[in-house]
Amino acid sequence: MKRKKIPDEAVRRLPIYLRGLLSLSEQGYENISSKKLADFVGVNHSQIRKDLSYFGGFGTPGIGYNTENLRRQIRKILKLSMVHKAALVGVGNLGLAVLRYPRFGIFGFHIVAAFDNNPKKIGRRVGNITIEDVSNLKALQQRKIKIGIITVPCEAAQETFDKLVAAGIKGILSFSPCYKKGRKKVKVITIDIAMDLARLPYYIATRPTTRLAKRGR
Amino acid sequence: MKRKKIPDEAVRRLPIYLRGLLSLSEQGYENISSKKLADFVGVNHSQIRKDLSYFGGFGTPGIGYNTENLRRQIRKILKLSMVHKAALVGVGNLGLAVLRYPRFGIFGFHIVAAFDNNPKKIGRRVGNITIEDVSNLKALQQRKIKIGIITVPCEAAQETFDKLVAAGIKGILSFSPCYKKGRKKVKVITIDIAMDLARLPYYIATRPTTRLAKRGR
DNA sequence: TAATGTGAAGCCTTTCACAGCA
DNA sequence: TGCTGTGAAAGGCTTCACATTA
């Protein structure tokens, strides 16, 4: 295995495996075969072995993968071994929900700052974070925050995006559907709730037998 | 064009085009070429033509596509011409945020019911919806609700899923990362915020020049 | 024996390139 | 001329099948 180009799709599946391994290790599995993990997470077993082989041989023929070790390896590949500091911009309903979202911890994320442009919100506390004015975004670099979460309304998305990039942010999770120009050296992952919902009716009652597509995304 | 098998990926892109067309038609474009739309939404222009060709020839050589007509056609393909009634289960932070999410309307969705199992929440109003007890889920069929949105905590996801399926729901948008068994004749689209976030560090500072991957998903 | 790691095959998706039409 | 619609080529991803290893 000589570091060929690694499919983006393989990277997208690693967190799925990680979450599966977490459950299975809680269930007491010390070792796990690609077959068993495959059944559990709903991915083909060859796929799992292939995906893992891009990064190295973590298994033992005849035995499978050591659950703890594989978890550690995947966390390392995804750079989740360290804790990542994230900043959230836009403390509306969705922003609040994300701030209070309980499950970031298991992947090593920590939202350490929240920003809004509404004077009424600035200074308020959510959990143990105090909402700051967006003008403070400039200082993100000094605070070693490399990940941004955008939960502002559509109109403000481009401006927020530009500010985050200017502040040296390296990765952005955006809930805003609006198209961003000028992304460069910044990885952007967009979650567009309305758009995902918009695909649903197409699949309803169209097909005599539902195709059970790969996985909802 | 003889209805070959239509790639799921093409369907996934249709809402992107739809949203792009909305903006461009607001900007006053009466006709639009695949090239212009491509630049706007960040997809290859051949891709757009190919995607549309799966469903029919909507354009005019030399001119492009009539903006209004293409919007209408895509809405028709995605079955978004009618209004879809949706029910939301789990009125926590995220559920509230989704209930108040302003942008479902443009795709023709209408959340008409919300459910929770917490007696303190039942009876409360959010917008013009009254929160009901989850036991009322049974009646979804009579109420002609075919789409469900799951925003319950992980532990309750499987149970909620089973109830929605039993109630005759045809499509589900789930924010719960937990694996669902027994999906059948039901299309499930999953949004897993933590998992999307978990991919971000992998892409940060790994690559000398960022690959500008297709689009964040 | 049981399961990994992997070349090769097969399948799906994207891009190219151009005939044909307005 | 400008742009669509579409075969064909290229590229990428998934699955198969098996040599290999503990």
mmCIF file of N, CA and C in Angstrom, chain B residues 10-77:
data_model
loop_
_atom_site.group_PDB
_atom_site.id
_atom_site.type_symbol
_atom_site.label_atom_id
_atom_site.label_comp_id
_atom_site.label_asym_id
_atom_site.label_seq_id
_atom_site.Cartn_x
_atom_site.Cartn_y
_atom_site.Cartn_z
ATOM 1 N N ALA B 10 -27.596 12.779 -10.189
ATOM 2 C CA ALA B 10 -28.302 13.789 -10.974
ATOM 3 C C ALA B 10 -29.476 14.346 -10.171
ATOM 4 N N VAL B 11 -30.195 13.458 -9.502
ATOM 5 C CA VAL B 11 -31.326 13.895 -8.686
ATOM 6 C C VAL B 11 -30.849 14.791 -7.552
ATOM 7 N N ARG B 12 -29.700 14.420 -6.988
ATOM 8 C CA ARG B 12 -29.155 15.217 -5.890
ATOM 9 C C ARG B 12 -28.836 16.643 -6.337
ATOM 10 N N ARG B 13 -28.498 16.796 -7.612
ATOM 11 C CA ARG B 13 -28.135 18.136 -8.082
ATOM 12 C C ARG B 13 -29.323 18.991 -8.484
ATOM 13 N N LEU B 14 -30.441 18.384 -8.779
ATOM 14 C CA LEU B 14 -31.582 19.181 -9.240
ATOM 15 C C LEU B 14 -31.958 20.315 -8.280
ATOM 16 N N PRO B 15 -32.033 20.060 -6.972
ATOM 17 C CA PRO B 15 -32.357 21.178 -6.080
ATOM 18 C C PRO B 15 -31.315 22.292 -6.135
ATOM 19 N N ILE B 16 -30.077 21.942 -6.435
ATOM 20 C CA ILE B 16 -29.042 22.969 -6.578
ATOM 21 C C ILE B 16 -29.366 23.871 -7.756
ATOM 22 N N TYR B 17 -29.735 23.252 -8.852
ATOM 23 C CA TYR B 17 -30.092 24.044 -10.028
ATOM 24 C C TYR B 17 -31.309 24.914 -9.737
ATOM 25 N N LEU B 18 -32.252 24.312 -9.040
ATOM 26 C CA LEU B 18 -33.488 25.024 -8.733
ATOM 27 C C LEU B 18 -33.203 26.290 -7.941
ATOM 28 N N ARG B 19 -32.355 26.141 -6.939
ATOM 29 C CA ARG B 19 -32.015 27.302 -6.124
ATOM 30 C C ARG B 19 -31.256 28.332 -6.934
ATOM 31 N N GLY B 20 -30.366 27.861 -7.797
ATOM 32 C CA GLY B 20 -29.636 28.775 -8.664
ATOM 33 C C GLY B 20 -30.572 29.537 -9.588
ATOM 34 N N LEU B 21 -31.512 28.822 -10.154
ATOM 35 C CA LEU B 21 -32.463 29.449 -11.073
ATOM 36 C C LEU B 21 -33.293 30.510 -10.376
ATOM 37 N N LEU B 22 -33.619 30.239 -9.131
ATOM 38 C CA LEU B 22 -34.389 31.197 -8.355
ATOM 39 C C LEU B 22 -33.650 32.530 -8.257
ATOM 40 N N SER B 23 -32.374 32.451 -7.884
ATOM 41 C CA SER B 23 -31.561 33.665 -7.787
ATOM 42 C C SER B 23 -31.441 34.355 -9.137
ATOM 43 N N LEU B 24 -31.149 33.579 -10.150
ATOM 44 C CA LEU B 24 -30.907 34.174 -11.461
ATOM 45 C C LEU B 24 -32.174 34.782 -12.039
ATOM 46 N N SER B 25 -33.304 34.171 -11.732
ATOM 47 C CA SER B 25 -34.537 34.752 -12.262
ATOM 48 C C SER B 25 -34.871 36.040 -11.516
ATOM 49 N N GLU B 26 -34.504 36.086 -10.226
ATOM 50 C CA GLU B 26 -34.647 37.353 -9.494
ATOM 51 C C GLU B 26 -33.739 38.430 -10.070
ATOM 52 N N GLN B 27 -32.599 38.008 -10.575
ATOM 53 C CA GLN B 27 -31.670 38.967 -11.179
ATOM 54 C C GLN B 27 -32.122 39.379 -12.580
ATOM 55 N N GLY B 28 -33.218 38.835 -13.021
ATOM 56 C CA GLY B 28 -33.802 39.301 -14.270
ATOM 57 C C GLY B 28 -33.478 38.505 -15.513
ATOM 58 N N TYR B 29 -32.840 37.357 -15.344
ATOM 59 C CA TYR B 29 -32.565 36.545 -16.526
ATOM 60 C C TYR B 29 -33.837 35.844 -16.991
ATOM 61 N N GLU B 30 -34.173 36.049 -18.232
ATOM 62 C CA GLU B 30 -35.334 35.378 -18.775
ATOM 63 C C GLU B 30 -34.917 34.036 -19.352
ATOM 64 N N ASN B 31 -33.752 34.030 -19.998
ATOM 65 C CA ASN B 31 -33.168 32.784 -20.483
ATOM 66 C C ASN B 31 -31.792 32.623 -19.854
ATOM 67 N N ILE B 32 -31.373 31.370 -19.765
ATOM 68 C CA ILE B 32 -30.078 31.118 -19.147
ATOM 69 C C ILE B 32 -29.405 29.939 -19.844
ATOM 70 N N SER B 33 -28.121 30.093 -20.138
ATOM 71 C CA SER B 33 -27.405 28.989 -20.777
ATOM 72 C C SER B 33 -26.866 28.047 -19.717
ATOM 73 N N SER B 34 -26.588 26.829 -20.099
ATOM 74 C CA SER B 34 -26.026 25.875 -19.144
ATOM 75 C C SER B 34 -24.696 26.404 -18.606
ATOM 76 N N LYS B 35 -23.983 27.127 -19.440
ATOM 77 C CA LYS B 35 -22.710 27.687 -19.018
ATOM 78 C C LYS B 35 -22.889 28.687 -17.879
ATOM 79 N N LYS B 36 -23.856 29.581 -18.040
ATOM 80 C CA LYS B 36 -24.069 30.612 -17.024
ATOM 81 C C LYS B 36 -24.546 30.001 -15.704
ATOM 82 N N LEU B 37 -25.484 29.073 -15.815
ATOM 83 C CA LEU B 37 -25.962 28.403 -14.615
ATOM 84 C C LEU B 37 -24.832 27.631 -13.945
ATOM 85 N N ALA B 38 -23.996 27.012 -14.787
ATOM 86 C CA ALA B 38 -22.867 26.239 -14.270
ATOM 87 C C ALA B 38 -21.923 27.119 -13.458
ATOM 88 N N ASP B 39 -21.592 28.281 -14.016
ATOM 89 C CA ASP B 39 -20.715 29.200 -13.301
ATOM 90 C C ASP B 39 -21.330 29.586 -11.970
ATOM 91 N N PHE B 40 -22.627 29.794 -12.000
ATOM 92 C CA PHE B 40 -23.304 30.296 -10.809
ATOM 93 C C PHE B 40 -23.354 29.264 -9.687
ATOM 94 N N VAL B 41 -23.645 28.041 -10.035
ATOM 95 C CA VAL B 41 -23.797 27.043 -8.970
ATOM 96 C C VAL B 41 -22.561 26.170 -8.758
ATOM 97 N N GLY B 42 -21.559 26.327 -9.635
ATOM 98 C CA GLY B 42 -20.334 25.583 -9.406
ATOM 99 C C GLY B 42 -20.384 24.124 -9.833
ATOM 100 N N VAL B 43 -20.982 23.872 -10.967
ATOM 101 C CA VAL B 43 -21.053 22.519 -11.515
ATOM 102 C C VAL B 43 -20.646 22.624 -12.982
ATOM 103 N N ASN B 44 -20.068 21.592 -13.523
ATOM 104 C CA ASN B 44 -19.663 21.582 -14.924
ATOM 105 C C ASN B 44 -20.866 21.747 -15.861
ATOM 106 N N HIS B 45 -20.681 22.521 -16.946
ATOM 107 C CA HIS B 45 -21.840 22.814 -17.792
ATOM 108 C C HIS B 45 -22.369 21.601 -18.552
ATOM 109 N N SER B 46 -21.470 20.693 -18.930
ATOM 110 C CA SER B 46 -21.954 19.470 -19.582
ATOM 111 C C SER B 46 -22.789 18.647 -18.608
ATOM 112 N N GLN B 47 -22.336 18.667 -17.380
ATOM 113 C CA GLN B 47 -23.052 17.946 -16.334
ATOM 114 C C GLN B 47 -24.502 18.401 -16.254
ATOM 115 N N ILE B 48 -24.674 19.705 -16.274
ATOM 116 C CA ILE B 48 -26.027 20.255 -16.187
ATOM 117 C C ILE B 48 -26.870 19.797 -17.379
ATOM 118 N N ARG B 49 -26.320 19.921 -18.568
ATOM 119 C CA ARG B 49 -27.085 19.501 -19.748
ATOM 120 C C ARG B 49 -27.417 18.017 -19.685
ATOM 121 N N LYS B 50 -26.419 17.238 -19.283
ATOM 122 C CA LYS B 50 -26.639 15.798 -19.186
ATOM 123 C C LYS B 50 -27.727 15.484 -18.157
ATOM 124 N N ASP B 51 -27.613 16.083 -17.005
ATOM 125 C CA ASP B 51 -28.602 15.846 -15.946
ATOM 126 C C ASP B 51 -30.013 16.158 -16.438
ATOM 127 N N LEU B 52 -30.145 17.307 -17.084
ATOM 128 C CA LEU B 52 -31.470 17.707 -17.550
ATOM 129 C C LEU B 52 -31.963 16.791 -18.660
ATOM 130 N N SER B 53 -31.017 16.292 -19.460
ATOM 131 C CA SER B 53 -31.421 15.458 -20.594
ATOM 132 C C SER B 53 -32.025 14.131 -20.139
ATOM 133 N N TYR B 54 -31.726 13.703 -18.912
ATOM 134 C CA TYR B 54 -32.353 12.473 -18.412
ATOM 135 C C TYR B 54 -33.862 12.621 -18.334
ATOM 136 N N PHE B 55 -34.293 13.858 -18.188
ATOM 137 C CA PHE B 55 -35.716 14.087 -17.963
ATOM 138 C C PHE B 55 -36.423 14.693 -19.168
ATOM 139 N N GLY B 56 -35.636 15.131 -20.119
ATOM 140 C CA GLY B 56 -36.255 15.703 -21.306
ATOM 141 C C GLY B 56 -35.455 16.886 -21.813
ATOM 142 N N GLY B 57 -35.747 17.323 -22.995
ATOM 143 C CA GLY B 57 -35.022 18.448 -23.571
ATOM 144 C C GLY B 57 -35.760 19.740 -23.275
ATOM 145 N N PHE B 58 -35.235 20.501 -22.351
ATOM 146 C CA PHE B 58 -35.954 21.698 -21.927
ATOM 147 C C PHE B 58 -35.401 22.964 -22.563
ATOM 148 N N GLY B 59 -34.314 22.831 -23.287
ATOM 149 C CA GLY B 59 -33.650 24.025 -23.789
ATOM 150 C C GLY B 59 -33.881 24.275 -25.264
ATOM 151 N N THR B 60 -33.384 25.424 -25.697
ATOM 152 C CA THR B 60 -33.459 25.788 -27.105
ATOM 153 C C THR B 60 -32.041 26.052 -27.596
ATOM 154 N N PRO B 61 -31.579 25.300 -28.577
ATOM 155 C CA PRO B 61 -30.227 25.530 -29.096
ATOM 156 C C PRO B 61 -30.038 26.978 -29.523
ATOM 157 N N GLY B 62 -28.913 27.526 -29.196
ATOM 158 C CA GLY B 62 -28.641 28.910 -29.543
ATOM 159 C C GLY B 62 -29.115 29.900 -28.500
ATOM 160 N N ILE B 63 -30.096 29.525 -27.704
ATOM 161 C CA ILE B 63 -30.689 30.424 -26.729
ATOM 162 C C ILE B 63 -30.369 30.008 -25.296
ATOM 163 N N GLY B 64 -30.647 28.758 -24.989
ATOM 164 C CA GLY B 64 -30.470 28.290 -23.627
ATOM 165 C C GLY B 64 -31.787 27.792 -23.078
ATOM 166 N N TYR B 65 -31.958 27.944 -21.783
ATOM 167 C CA TYR B 65 -33.188 27.484 -21.142
ATOM 168 C C TYR B 65 -34.003 28.690 -20.704
ATOM 169 N N ASN B 66 -35.291 28.586 -20.888
ATOM 170 C CA ASN B 66 -36.157 29.619 -20.332
ATOM 171 C C ASN B 66 -36.212 29.435 -18.827
ATOM 172 N N THR B 67 -35.831 30.494 -18.114
ATOM 173 C CA THR B 67 -35.653 30.368 -16.663
ATOM 174 C C THR B 67 -36.912 29.881 -15.960
ATOM 175 N N GLU B 68 -38.000 30.533 -16.250
ATOM 176 C CA GLU B 68 -39.262 30.159 -15.597
ATOM 177 C C GLU B 68 -39.657 28.731 -15.920
ATOM 178 N N ASN B 69 -39.535 28.391 -17.191
ATOM 179 C CA ASN B 69 -39.942 27.050 -17.601
ATOM 180 C C ASN B 69 -39.071 25.979 -16.947
ATOM 181 N N LEU B 70 -37.771 26.224 -16.907
ATOM 182 C CA LEU B 70 -36.883 25.223 -16.320
ATOM 183 C C LEU B 70 -37.187 25.039 -14.838
ATOM 184 N N ARG B 71 -37.454 26.149 -14.164
ATOM 185 C CA ARG B 71 -37.840 26.039 -12.753
ATOM 186 C C ARG B 71 -39.072 25.164 -12.603
ATOM 187 N N ARG B 72 -40.051 25.451 -13.450
ATOM 188 C CA ARG B 72 -41.298 24.685 -13.376
ATOM 189 C C ARG B 72 -41.036 23.205 -13.640
ATOM 190 N N GLN B 73 -40.218 22.924 -14.639
ATOM 191 C CA GLN B 73 -39.936 21.531 -14.991
ATOM 192 C C GLN B 73 -39.238 20.797 -13.848
ATOM 193 N N ILE B 74 -38.248 21.447 -13.265
ATOM 194 C CA ILE B 74 -37.506 20.770 -12.190
ATOM 195 C C ILE B 74 -38.409 20.544 -10.983
ATOM 196 N N ARG B 75 -39.214 21.541 -10.678
ATOM 197 C CA ARG B 75 -40.160 21.361 -9.577
ATOM 198 C C ARG B 75 -41.083 20.180 -9.849
ATOM 199 N N LYS B 76 -41.461 20.038 -11.096
ATOM 200 C CA LYS B 76 -42.343 18.934 -11.468
ATOM 201 C C LYS B 76 -41.625 17.591 -11.311
ATOM 202 N N ILE B 77 -40.397 17.538 -11.797
ATOM 203 C CA ILE B 77 -39.616 16.299 -11.688
ATOM 204 C C ILE B 77 -39.467 15.891 -10.226
#
